[in-house]
XYZ file of N, CA and C in Angstrom:
261
model
N -4.008 -20.346 -18.183
C -4.429 -18.985 -18.380
C -3.813 -18.115 -17.293
N -3.333 -16.953 -17.689
C -2.677 -16.034 -16.763
C -3.725 -15.194 -16.032
N -3.593 -15.126 -14.715
C -4.499 -14.317 -13.906
C -3.903 -12.917 -13.780
N -4.686 -11.916 -14.124
C -4.218 -10.535 -14.088
C -4.445 -9.926 -12.712
N -3.502 -9.083 -12.295
C -3.657 -8.336 -11.053
C -4.672 -7.219 -11.285
N -5.233 -6.712 -10.204
C -6.230 -5.647 -10.336
C -5.622 -4.393 -10.959
N -4.345 -4.148 -10.713
C -3.665 -2.996 -11.319
C -3.577 -3.167 -12.837
N -3.309 -4.386 -13.298
C -3.256 -4.651 -14.735
C -4.632 -4.498 -15.381
N -5.656 -4.968 -14.697
C -7.015 -4.847 -15.226
C -7.413 -3.378 -15.340
N -7.064 -2.586 -14.332
C -7.363 -1.159 -14.366
C -6.632 -0.469 -15.516
N -5.356 -0.801 -15.699
C -4.580 -0.209 -16.793
C -5.149 -0.606 -18.153
N -5.526 -1.866 -18.310
C -6.117 -2.315 -19.570
C -7.470 -1.646 -19.821
N -8.237 -1.435 -18.780
C -9.522 -0.752 -18.921
C -9.354 0.683 -19.387
N -8.397 1.400 -18.783
C -8.139 2.777 -19.210
C -7.596 2.826 -20.632
N -6.754 1.858 -20.991
C -6.204 1.813 -22.346
C -7.316 1.592 -23.370
N -8.204 0.669 -23.078
C -9.305 0.392 -23.999
C -10.252 1.592 -24.093
N -10.522 2.230 -22.968
C -11.361 3.430 -22.976
C -10.733 4.524 -23.831
N -9.436 4.753 -23.656
C -8.748 5.791 -24.426
C -8.710 5.446 -25.909
N -8.642 4.150 -26.229
C -8.612 3.725 -27.624
C -9.909 4.089 -28.342
N -11.036 3.886 -27.680
C -12.321 4.106 -28.332
C -12.913 5.493 -28.091
N -12.534 6.173 -27.027
C -13.141 7.454 -26.686
C -12.060 8.525 -26.576
N -11.144 8.549 -27.501
C -10.115 9.578 -27.517
C -10.682 10.891 -28.021
N -9.884 11.931 -27.963
C -10.333 13.259 -28.390
C -10.749 13.259 -29.859
N -10.060 12.503 -30.690
C -10.416 12.440 -32.103
C -11.768 11.808 -32.341
N -12.181 10.912 -31.458
C -13.482 10.267 -31.600
C -14.609 11.122 -31.039
N -14.274 12.204 -30.337
C -15.297 13.100 -29.809
C -15.417 14.356 -30.668
N -14.299 14.892 -31.129
C -14.289 16.148 -31.877
C -14.522 15.924 -33.373
N -13.927 14.913 -33.933
C -13.941 14.704 -35.376
C -15.317 14.346 -35.953
N -16.116 13.457 -35.349
C -17.398 13.070 -35.967
C -18.376 14.210 -36.223
N -18.573 15.163 -35.291
C -19.496 16.260 -35.625
C -19.018 17.110 -36.800
N -17.717 17.314 -36.894
C -17.177 18.096 -38.008
C -17.407 17.359 -39.324
N -17.159 16.058 -39.322
C -17.387 15.257 -40.530
C -18.865 15.280 -40.895
N -19.742 15.187 -39.911
C -21.177 15.229 -40.169
C -21.618 16.544 -40.781
N -21.071 17.637 -40.284
C -21.418 18.947 -40.840
C -20.903 19.113 -42.258
N -19.693 18.663 -42.515
C -19.092 18.848 -43.831
C -19.644 17.880 -44.873
N -20.223 16.777 -44.439
C -20.693 15.789 -45.413
C -22.031 16.165 -46.039
N -22.767 17.058 -45.402
C -24.039 17.507 -45.968
C -25.040 16.376 -46.096
N -25.575 16.171 -47.299
C -26.594 15.130 -47.464
C -26.032 13.707 -47.404
N -24.727 13.574 -47.412
C -24.100 12.249 -47.380
C -23.667 11.872 -45.964
N -24.447 12.306 -44.984
C -24.067 12.108 -43.587
C -24.002 10.624 -43.216
N -24.866 9.794 -43.806
C -24.856 8.371 -43.447
C -23.635 7.664 -44.003
N -23.177 8.075 -45.169
C -21.939 7.498 -45.709
C -20.742 7.914 -44.856
N -20.739 9.168 -44.411
C -19.665 9.646 -43.541
C -19.687 8.906 -42.207
N -20.882 8.687 -41.665
C -21.002 7.959 -40.399
C -20.532 6.518 -40.551
N -20.877 5.891 -41.671
C -20.430 4.522 -41.912
C -18.913 4.446 -42.027
N -18.326 5.364 -42.766
C -16.869 5.389 -42.886
C -16.190 5.631 -41.561
N -16.760 6.527 -40.758
C -16.186 6.787 -39.441
C -16.303 5.564 -38.547
N -17.445 4.882 -38.568
C -17.611 3.688 -37.741
C -16.639 2.585 -38.136
N -16.401 2.435 -39.424
C -15.461 1.407 -39.877
C -14.051 1.724 -39.406
N -13.633 2.982 -39.565
C -12.245 3.329 -39.249
C -12.007 3.601 -37.771
N -12.973 4.169 -37.064
C -12.749 4.553 -35.670
C -13.225 3.509 -34.673
N -14.074 2.595 -35.099
C -14.564 1.557 -34.198
C -14.168 0.174 -34.703
N -14.415 -0.088 -35.975
C -14.157 -1.421 -36.526
C -12.701 -1.829 -36.503
N -11.816 -0.961 -36.976
C -10.393 -1.312 -37.007
C -9.786 -1.496 -35.615
N -10.094 -0.635 -34.624
C -9.581 -0.914 -33.281
C -10.109 -2.218 -32.686
N -11.367 -2.553 -32.952
C -11.913 -3.818 -32.452
C -11.175 -4.996 -33.071
N -10.938 -4.937 -34.379
C -10.192 -6.007 -35.052
C -8.781 -6.113 -34.478
N -8.150 -4.977 -34.175
C -6.805 -4.980 -33.606
C -6.795 -5.612 -32.226
N -7.749 -5.257 -31.377
C -7.818 -5.836 -30.033
C -8.045 -7.340 -30.117
N -8.909 -7.775 -31.013
C -9.170 -9.209 -31.180
C -7.921 -9.928 -31.676
N -7.218 -9.341 -32.648
C -6.004 -9.971 -33.180
C -4.925 -10.075 -32.110
N -4.737 -9.026 -31.326
C -3.732 -9.071 -30.262
C -4.107 -10.079 -29.186
N -5.389 -10.196 -28.870
C -5.821 -11.188 -27.891
C -5.630 -12.603 -28.428
N -5.839 -12.772 -29.723
C -5.712 -14.102 -30.325
C -4.268 -14.602 -30.329
N -3.306 -13.705 -30.596
C -1.903 -14.135 -30.597
C -1.322 -14.159 -29.195
N -2.009 -13.537 -28.243
C -1.572 -13.583 -26.859
C -0.346 -12.752 -26.563
N -0.167 -11.680 -27.264
C 1.000 -10.848 -27.022
C 0.839 -9.472 -27.612
N 1.955 -8.797 -27.758
C 1.960 -7.451 -28.295
C 2.190 -7.451 -29.787
N 2.647 -6.312 -30.261
C 2.875 -6.132 -31.694
C 3.964 -7.071 -32.205
N 4.952 -7.383 -31.375
C 6.017 -8.288 -31.816
C 5.487 -9.694 -32.069
N 4.563 -10.167 -31.237
C 3.973 -11.490 -31.454
C 3.057 -11.493 -32.672
N 2.359 -10.383 -32.876
C 1.438 -10.292 -34.009
C 2.178 -10.252 -35.338
N 3.319 -9.558 -35.360
C 4.049 -9.385 -36.619
C 5.216 -10.352 -36.778
N 5.346 -11.347 -35.918
C 6.471 -12.283 -36.021
C 6.529 -13.048 -37.349
N 5.412 -13.392 -37.988
C 5.520 -14.103 -39.268
C 6.155 -13.287 -40.396
N 6.112 -11.958 -40.317
C 6.670 -11.151 -41.404
C 8.076 -10.652 -41.114
N 8.603 -10.940 -39.945
C 9.970 -10.546 -39.617
C 10.026 -9.320 -38.733
N 11.182 -9.145 -38.097
C 11.334 -8.078 -37.111
C 11.341 -6.686 -37.751
N 12.060 -6.524 -38.860
C 12.150 -5.210 -39.507
C 10.801 -4.807 -40.098
N 10.162 -5.713 -40.820
C 8.855 -5.411 -41.412
C 7.811 -5.163 -40.323
N 7.884 -5.904 -39.224
C 6.962 -5.689 -38.114
C 7.152 -4.328 -37.475
N 8.401 -3.897 -37.333
C 8.671 -2.561 -36.800
C 8.166 -1.467 -37.714
N 8.345 -1.664 -39.020
C 7.834 -0.679 -39.981
C 6.308 -0.622 -39.958
N 5.683 -1.785 -39.833
C 4.226 -1.835 -39.764
C 3.716 -1.139 -38.505
N 4.399 -1.332 -37.394
C 3.985 -0.699 -36.139
C 4.175 0.811 -36.191
N 5.186 1.265 -36.912
C 5.470 2.698 -36.987
C 4.581 3.416 -37.999
N 3.975 2.679 -38.913
C 3.173 3.310 -39.974
C 1.840 3.791 -39.493
C-alpha cells in the first residue's frame, strides 16, 4: 500500500470537498425546490442521485482500480476512454 504525503492528503481532501460542495450543489438545489412545487421530494431524490450518488460511485470506482480515468477506462480502449472522459 502506498503511503501518501501530507500534501497529497490535503490536495485530495480539497478535491473531494470541491466535488461534493461546489457552487452548483449550493445554488441549484433551492432553485429546483422552488420550481418543483408539490413535487419537491421527487426533485430532492433526483438531485441526491445525480449530485451525491454518482460522485460517490465515481470515487469508489477510481479507488477500486487504483488509478485515474485511464486505468478505469482501459478495458474499452484509449480512444473510447478519452471520449468518455470528455463527455
